[in-house]
């Protein structure tokens, strides 16, 4: 299955999804949170060699955001 996390934050959902063998698409507007989530995934990989941090589309930063005026 595919897990969609529209507010990736610290990356907890991404790590949990990968550990359960699911693909995940994680979106985050804030670049600081995006960096934290990527670091959490890297740490998960360091502690579990079977964990695949190179899953395509694991994290996406919203670059084209339209906000109400």
PDB file of N, CA and C in Angstrom:
ATOM      1  N   UNK A   1       0.808  -1.185   0.000  1.00  0.00           N
ATOM      2  CA  UNK A   1       0.000   0.000   0.000  1.00  0.00           C
ATOM      3  C   UNK A   1       0.855   1.254   0.000  1.00  0.00           C
ATOM      4  N   UNK A   2       0.214   2.347  -0.180  1.00  0.00           N
ATOM      5  CA  UNK A   2       0.855   3.657  -0.205  1.00  0.00           C
ATOM      6  C   UNK A   2       0.310   4.499   0.936  1.00  0.00           C
ATOM      7  N   UNK A   3       1.210   5.087   1.712  1.00  0.00           N
ATOM      8  CA  UNK A   3       0.845   5.979   2.807  1.00  0.00           C
ATOM      9  C   UNK A   3       1.105   7.401   2.353  1.00  0.00           C
ATOM     10  N   UNK A   4       0.104   8.260   2.463  1.00  0.00           N
ATOM     11  CA  UNK A   4       0.238   9.673   2.109  1.00  0.00           C
ATOM     12  C   UNK A   4       0.273  10.485   3.393  1.00  0.00           C
ATOM     13  N   UNK A   5       1.354  11.235   3.584  1.00  0.00           N
ATOM     14  CA  UNK A   5       1.499  12.102   4.754  1.00  0.00           C
ATOM     15  C   UNK A   5       1.691  13.527   4.258  1.00  0.00           C
ATOM     16  N   UNK A   6       0.641  14.312   4.335  1.00  0.00           N
ATOM     17  CA  UNK A   6       0.675  15.687   3.816  1.00  0.00           C
ATOM     18  C   UNK A   6       1.384  16.655   4.753  1.00  0.00           C
ATOM     19  N   UNK A   7       1.674  16.224   5.960  1.00  0.00           N
ATOM     20  CA  UNK A   7       2.376  17.053   6.944  1.00  0.00           C
ATOM     21  C   UNK A   7       3.483  16.200   7.544  1.00  0.00           C
ATOM     22  N   UNK A   8       4.559  15.994   6.789  1.00  0.00           N
ATOM     23  CA  UNK A   8       5.594  15.022   7.158  1.00  0.00           C
ATOM     24  C   UNK A   8       6.292  15.348   8.469  1.00  0.00           C
ATOM     25  N   UNK A   9       6.393  16.620   8.820  1.00  0.00           N
ATOM     26  CA  UNK A   9       7.005  16.990  10.100  1.00  0.00           C
ATOM     27  C   UNK A   9       8.365  16.356  10.288  1.00  0.00           C
ATOM     28  N   UNK A  10       8.505  15.567  11.342  1.00  0.00           N
ATOM     29  CA  UNK A  10       9.784  14.953  11.668  1.00  0.00           C
ATOM     30  C   UNK A  10      10.061  13.634  10.987  1.00  0.00           C
ATOM     31  N   UNK A  11       9.150  13.146  10.148  1.00  0.00           N
ATOM     32  CA  UNK A  11       9.390  11.935   9.378  1.00  0.00           C
ATOM     33  C   UNK A  11       8.991  10.633  10.053  1.00  0.00           C
ATOM     34  N   UNK A  12       8.292  10.714  11.176  1.00  0.00           N
ATOM     35  CA  UNK A  12       7.894   9.506  11.898  1.00  0.00           C
ATOM     36  C   UNK A  12       7.055   8.575  11.035  1.00  0.00           C
ATOM     37  N   UNK A  13       6.097   9.121  10.308  1.00  0.00           N
ATOM     38  CA  UNK A  13       5.227   8.297   9.467  1.00  0.00           C
ATOM     39  C   UNK A  13       6.025   7.622   8.353  1.00  0.00           C
ATOM     40  N   UNK A  14       6.980   8.337   7.782  1.00  0.00           N
ATOM     41  CA  UNK A  14       7.812   7.757   6.716  1.00  0.00           C
ATOM     42  C   UNK A  14       8.599   6.562   7.231  1.00  0.00           C
ATOM     43  N   UNK A  15       9.178   6.683   8.401  1.00  0.00           N
ATOM     44  CA  UNK A  15       9.953   5.592   8.978  1.00  0.00           C
ATOM     45  C   UNK A  15       9.042   4.408   9.298  1.00  0.00           C
ATOM     46  N   UNK A  16       7.903   4.675   9.906  1.00  0.00           N
ATOM     47  CA  UNK A  16       6.975   3.597  10.253  1.00  0.00           C
ATOM     48  C   UNK A  16       6.475   2.876   9.002  1.00  0.00           C
ATOM     49  N   UNK A  17       6.154   3.625   7.967  1.00  0.00           N
ATOM     50  CA  UNK A  17       5.673   3.017   6.727  1.00  0.00           C
ATOM     51  C   UNK A  17       6.732   2.094   6.132  1.00  0.00           C
ATOM     52  N   UNK A  18       7.972   2.554   6.071  1.00  0.00           N
ATOM     53  CA  UNK A  18       9.053   1.739   5.500  1.00  0.00           C
ATOM     54  C   UNK A  18       9.274   0.486   6.325  1.00  0.00           C
ATOM     55  N   UNK A  19       9.181   0.598   7.637  1.00  0.00           N
ATOM     56  CA  UNK A  19       9.385  -0.580   8.497  1.00  0.00           C
ATOM     57  C   UNK A  19       8.268  -1.596   8.329  1.00  0.00           C
ATOM     58  N   UNK A  20       7.098  -1.130   7.909  1.00  0.00           N
ATOM     59  CA  UNK A  20       5.970  -2.024   7.666  1.00  0.00           C
ATOM     60  C   UNK A  20       5.912  -2.503   6.215  1.00  0.00           C
ATOM     61  N   UNK A  21       6.923  -2.110   5.425  1.00  0.00           N
ATOM     62  CA  UNK A  21       6.996  -2.552   4.041  1.00  0.00           C
ATOM     63  C   UNK A  21       6.074  -1.799   3.101  1.00  0.00           C
ATOM     64  N   UNK A  22       5.671  -0.609   3.498  1.00  0.00           N
ATOM     65  CA  UNK A  22       4.775   0.188   2.656  1.00  0.00           C
ATOM     66  C   UNK A  22       5.552   1.352   2.035  1.00  0.00           C
ATOM     67  N   UNK A  23       5.097   1.767   0.867  1.00  0.00           N
ATOM     68  CA  UNK A  23       5.651   2.964   0.245  1.00  0.00           C
ATOM     69  C   UNK A  23       4.976   4.166   0.890  1.00  0.00           C
ATOM     70  N   UNK A  24       5.660   5.299   0.869  1.00  0.00           N
ATOM     71  CA  UNK A  24       5.038   6.501   1.423  1.00  0.00           C
ATOM     72  C   UNK A  24       5.410   7.722   0.592  1.00  0.00           C
ATOM     73  N   UNK A  25       4.476   8.626   0.521  1.00  0.00           N
ATOM     74  CA  UNK A  25       4.684   9.919  -0.119  1.00  0.00           C
ATOM     75  C   UNK A  25       4.495  10.945   0.987  1.00  0.00           C
ATOM     76  N   UNK A  26       5.539  11.723   1.248  1.00  0.00           N
ATOM     77  CA  UNK A  26       5.554  12.635   2.388  1.00  0.00           C
ATOM     78  C   UNK A  26       5.787  14.051   1.900  1.00  0.00           C
ATOM     79  N   UNK A  27       4.891  14.940   2.259  1.00  0.00           N
ATOM     80  CA  UNK A  27       4.973  16.332   1.827  1.00  0.00           C
ATOM     81  C   UNK A  27       5.221  17.227   3.027  1.00  0.00           C
ATOM     82  N   UNK A  28       6.032  18.244   2.837  1.00  0.00           N
ATOM     83  CA  UNK A  28       6.305  19.195   3.906  1.00  0.00           C
ATOM     84  C   UNK A  28       6.588  20.560   3.312  1.00  0.00           C
ATOM     85  N   UNK A  29       5.920  21.584   3.817  1.00  0.00           N
ATOM     86  CA  UNK A  29       6.124  22.955   3.346  1.00  0.00           C
ATOM     87  C   UNK A  29       7.361  23.602   3.954  1.00  0.00           C
ATOM     88  N   UNK A  30       7.644  23.290   5.197  1.00  0.00           N
ATOM     89  CA  UNK A  30       8.713  23.941   5.935  1.00  0.00           C
ATOM     90  C   UNK A  30      10.038  23.211   5.686  1.00  0.00           C
ATOM     91  N   UNK A  31      11.012  23.918   5.147  1.00  0.00           N
ATOM     92  CA  UNK A  31      12.289  23.277   4.800  1.00  0.00           C
ATOM     93  C   UNK A  31      13.046  22.791   6.039  1.00  0.00           C
ATOM     94  N   UNK A  32      12.841  23.422   7.193  1.00  0.00           N
ATOM     95  CA  UNK A  32      13.494  22.953   8.421  1.00  0.00           C
ATOM     96  C   UNK A  32      12.955  21.585   8.822  1.00  0.00           C
ATOM     97  N   UNK A  33      11.628  21.426   8.754  1.00  0.00           N
ATOM     98  CA  UNK A  33      11.032  20.135   9.065  1.00  0.00           C
ATOM     99  C   UNK A  33      11.438  19.087   8.032  1.00  0.00           C
ATOM    100  N   UNK A  34      11.535  19.489   6.788  1.00  0.00           N
ATOM    101  CA  UNK A  34      11.948  18.572   5.733  1.00  0.00           C
ATOM    102  C   UNK A  34      13.341  18.028   6.021  1.00  0.00           C
ATOM    103  N   UNK A  35      14.243  18.903   6.412  1.00  0.00           N
ATOM    104  CA  UNK A  35      15.604  18.474   6.747  1.00  0.00           C
ATOM    105  C   UNK A  35      15.601  17.530   7.951  1.00  0.00           C
ATOM    106  N   UNK A  36      14.773  17.821   8.944  1.00  0.00           N
ATOM    107  CA  UNK A  36      14.682  16.960  10.125  1.00  0.00           C
ATOM    108  C   UNK A  36      14.139  15.582   9.745  1.00  0.00           C
ATOM    109  N   UNK A  37      13.139  15.551   8.881  1.00  0.00           N
ATOM    110  CA  UNK A  37      12.552  14.280   8.453  1.00  0.00           C
ATOM    111  C   UNK A  37      13.572  13.455   7.672  1.00  0.00           C
ATOM    112  N   UNK A  38      14.318  14.098   6.790  1.00  0.00           N
ATOM    113  CA  UNK A  38      15.336  13.381   6.023  1.00  0.00           C
ATOM    114  C   UNK A  38      16.416  12.823   6.945  1.00  0.00           C
ATOM    115  N   UNK A  39      16.774  13.586   7.980  1.00  0.00           N
ATOM    116  CA  UNK A  39      17.766  13.113   8.950  1.00  0.00           C
ATOM    117  C   UNK A  39      17.231  11.912   9.725  1.00  0.00           C
ATOM    118  N   UNK A  40      15.946  11.948  10.090  1.00  0.00           N
ATOM    119  CA  UNK A  40      15.358  10.820  10.820  1.00  0.00           C
ATOM    120  C   UNK A  40      15.379   9.557   9.964  1.00  0.00           C
ATOM    121  N   UNK A  41      15.079   9.693   8.687  1.00  0.00           N
ATOM    122  CA  UNK A  41      15.105   8.541   7.780  1.00  0.00           C
ATOM    123  C   UNK A  41      16.540   8.017   7.654  1.00  0.00           C
ATOM    124  N   UNK A  42      17.507   8.902   7.546  1.00  0.00           N
ATOM    125  CA  UNK A  42      18.912   8.483   7.455  1.00  0.00           C
ATOM    126  C   UNK A  42      19.332   7.742   8.722  1.00  0.00           C
ATOM    127  N   UNK A  43      18.894   8.226   9.887  1.00  0.00           N
ATOM    128  CA  UNK A  43      19.224   7.554  11.149  1.00  0.00           C
ATOM    129  C   UNK A  43      18.560   6.185  11.227  1.00  0.00           C
ATOM    130  N   UNK A  44      17.347   6.074  10.729  1.00  0.00           N
ATOM    131  CA  UNK A  44      16.655   4.783  10.719  1.00  0.00           C
ATOM    132  C   UNK A  44      17.426   3.790   9.853  1.00  0.00           C
ATOM    133  N   UNK A  45      17.961   4.270   8.735  1.00  0.00           N
ATOM    134  CA  UNK A  45      18.742   3.408   7.844  1.00  0.00           C
ATOM    135  C   UNK A  45      20.033   2.964   8.533  1.00  0.00           C
ATOM    136  N   UNK A  46      20.654   3.875   9.268  1.00  0.00           N
ATOM    137  CA  UNK A  46      21.908   3.533   9.948  1.00  0.00           C
ATOM    138  C   UNK A  46      21.702   2.441  10.990  1.00  0.00           C
ATOM    139  N   UNK A  47      20.533   2.427  11.631  1.00  0.00           N
ATOM    140  CA  UNK A  47      20.272   1.432  12.669  1.00  0.00           C
ATOM    141  C   UNK A  47      19.653   0.145  12.118  1.00  0.00           C
ATOM    142  N   UNK A  48      19.196   0.159  10.875  1.00  0.00           N
ATOM    143  CA  UNK A  48      18.559  -1.022  10.274  1.00  0.00           C
ATOM    144  C   UNK A  48      18.974  -1.111   8.811  1.00  0.00           C
ATOM    145  N   UNK A  49      19.962  -1.932   8.485  1.00  0.00           N
ATOM    146  CA  UNK A  49      20.475  -2.000   7.109  1.00  0.00           C
ATOM    147  C   UNK A  49      19.433  -2.389   6.064  1.00  0.00           C
ATOM    148  N   UNK A  50      18.339  -3.046   6.474  1.00  0.00           N
ATOM    149  CA  UNK A  50      17.302  -3.435   5.516  1.00  0.00           C
ATOM    150  C   UNK A  50      16.374  -2.263   5.174  1.00  0.00           C
ATOM    151  N   UNK A  51      16.470  -1.196   5.940  1.00  0.00           N
ATOM    152  CA  UNK A  51      15.647  -0.007   5.712  1.00  0.00           C
ATOM    153  C   UNK A  51      16.145   0.712   4.469  1.00  0.00           C
ATOM    154  N   UNK A  52      15.251   1.046   3.540  1.00  0.00           N
ATOM    155  CA  UNK A  52      15.641   1.651   2.267  1.00  0.00           C
ATOM    156  C   UNK A  52      15.313   3.137   2.243  1.00  0.00           C
ATOM    157  N   UNK A  53      16.278   4.020   2.512  1.00  0.00           N
ATOM    158  CA  UNK A  53      16.013   5.454   2.504  1.00  0.00           C
ATOM    159  C   UNK A  53      15.966   6.039   1.101  1.00  0.00           C
ATOM    160  N   UNK A  54      16.338   5.254   0.102  1.00  0.00           N
ATOM    161  CA  UNK A  54      16.395   5.750  -1.274  1.00  0.00           C
ATOM    162  C   UNK A  54      15.105   5.510  -2.041  1.00  0.00           C
ATOM    163  N   UNK A  55      14.038   5.208  -1.315  1.00  0.00           N
ATOM    164  CA  UNK A  55      12.748   4.992  -1.974  1.00  0.00           C
ATOM    165  C   UNK A  55      12.397   6.232  -2.784  1.00  0.00           C
ATOM    166  N   UNK A  56      12.112   6.073  -4.079  1.00  0.00           N
ATOM    167  CA  UNK A  56      11.757   7.246  -4.889  1.00  0.00           C
ATOM    168  C   UNK A  56      10.545   7.971  -4.316  1.00  0.00           C
ATOM    169  N   UNK A  57      10.656   9.281  -4.237  1.00  0.00           N
ATOM    170  CA  UNK A  57       9.527  10.081  -3.775  1.00  0.00           C
ATOM    171  C   UNK A  57       9.298  10.036  -2.289  1.00  0.00           C
ATOM    172  N   UNK A  58      10.308   9.626  -1.518  1.00  0.00           N
ATOM    173  CA  UNK A  58      10.105   9.538  -0.082  1.00  0.00           C
ATOM    174  C   UNK A  58       9.736  10.892   0.508  1.00  0.00           C
ATOM    175  N   UNK A  59      10.428  11.935   0.071  1.00  0.00           N
ATOM    176  CA  UNK A  59      10.093  13.278   0.539  1.00  0.00           C
ATOM    177  C   UNK A  59       9.968  14.224  -0.641  1.00  0.00           C
ATOM    178  N   UNK A  60       9.008  15.106  -0.555  1.00  0.00           N
ATOM    179  CA  UNK A  60       8.830  16.133  -1.569  1.00  0.00           C
ATOM    180  C   UNK A  60       8.578  17.456  -0.872  1.00  0.00           C
ATOM    181  N   UNK A  61       9.294  18.457  -1.289  1.00  0.00           N
ATOM    182  CA  UNK A  61       9.059  19.790  -0.747  1.00  0.00           C
ATOM    183  C   UNK A  61       8.107  20.502  -1.696  1.00  0.00           C
ATOM    184  N   UNK A  62       7.072  21.086  -1.148  1.00  0.00           N
ATOM    185  CA  UNK A  62       6.096  21.799  -1.980  1.00  0.00           C
ATOM    186  C   UNK A  62       6.744  23.076  -2.480  1.00  0.00           C
ATOM    187  N   UNK A  63       7.025  23.116  -3.770  1.00  0.00           N
ATOM    188  CA  UNK A  63       7.681  24.306  -4.326  1.00  0.00           C
ATOM    189  C   UNK A  63       6.695  25.256  -4.987  1.00  0.00           C
ATOM    190  N   UNK A  64       5.535  24.773  -5.306  1.00  0.00           N
ATOM    191  CA  UNK A  64       4.531  25.624  -5.949  1.00  0.00           C
ATOM    192  C   UNK A  64       3.267  25.627  -5.097  1.00  0.00           C
ATOM    193  N   UNK A  65       3.266  26.508  -4.131  1.00  0.00           N
ATOM    194  CA  UNK A  65       2.149  26.568  -3.198  1.00  0.00           C
ATOM    195  C   UNK A  65       1.371  27.845  -3.451  1.00  0.00           C
ATOM    196  N   UNK A  66       0.079  27.693  -3.663  1.00  0.00           N
ATOM    197  CA  UNK A  66      -0.793  28.855  -3.801  1.00  0.00           C
ATOM    198  C   UNK A  66      -1.530  29.066  -2.508  1.00  0.00           C
ATOM    199  N   UNK A  67      -1.364  30.244  -1.959  1.00  0.00           N
ATOM    200  CA  UNK A  67      -2.041  30.549  -0.702  1.00  0.00           C
ATOM    201  C   UNK A  67      -3.135  31.560  -0.982  1.00  0.00           C
ATOM    202  N   UNK A  68      -4.228  31.477  -0.236  1.00  0.00           N
ATOM    203  CA  UNK A  68      -5.317  32.449  -0.430  1.00  0.00           C
ATOM    204  C   UNK A  68      -4.835  33.869  -0.167  1.00  0.00           C
ATOM    205  N   UNK A  69      -5.350  34.812  -0.910  1.00  0.00           N
ATOM    206  CA  UNK A  69      -4.952  36.220  -0.705  1.00  0.00           C
ATOM    207  C   UNK A  69      -5.997  36.965   0.081  1.00  0.00           C
TER     208      UNK A  69
END
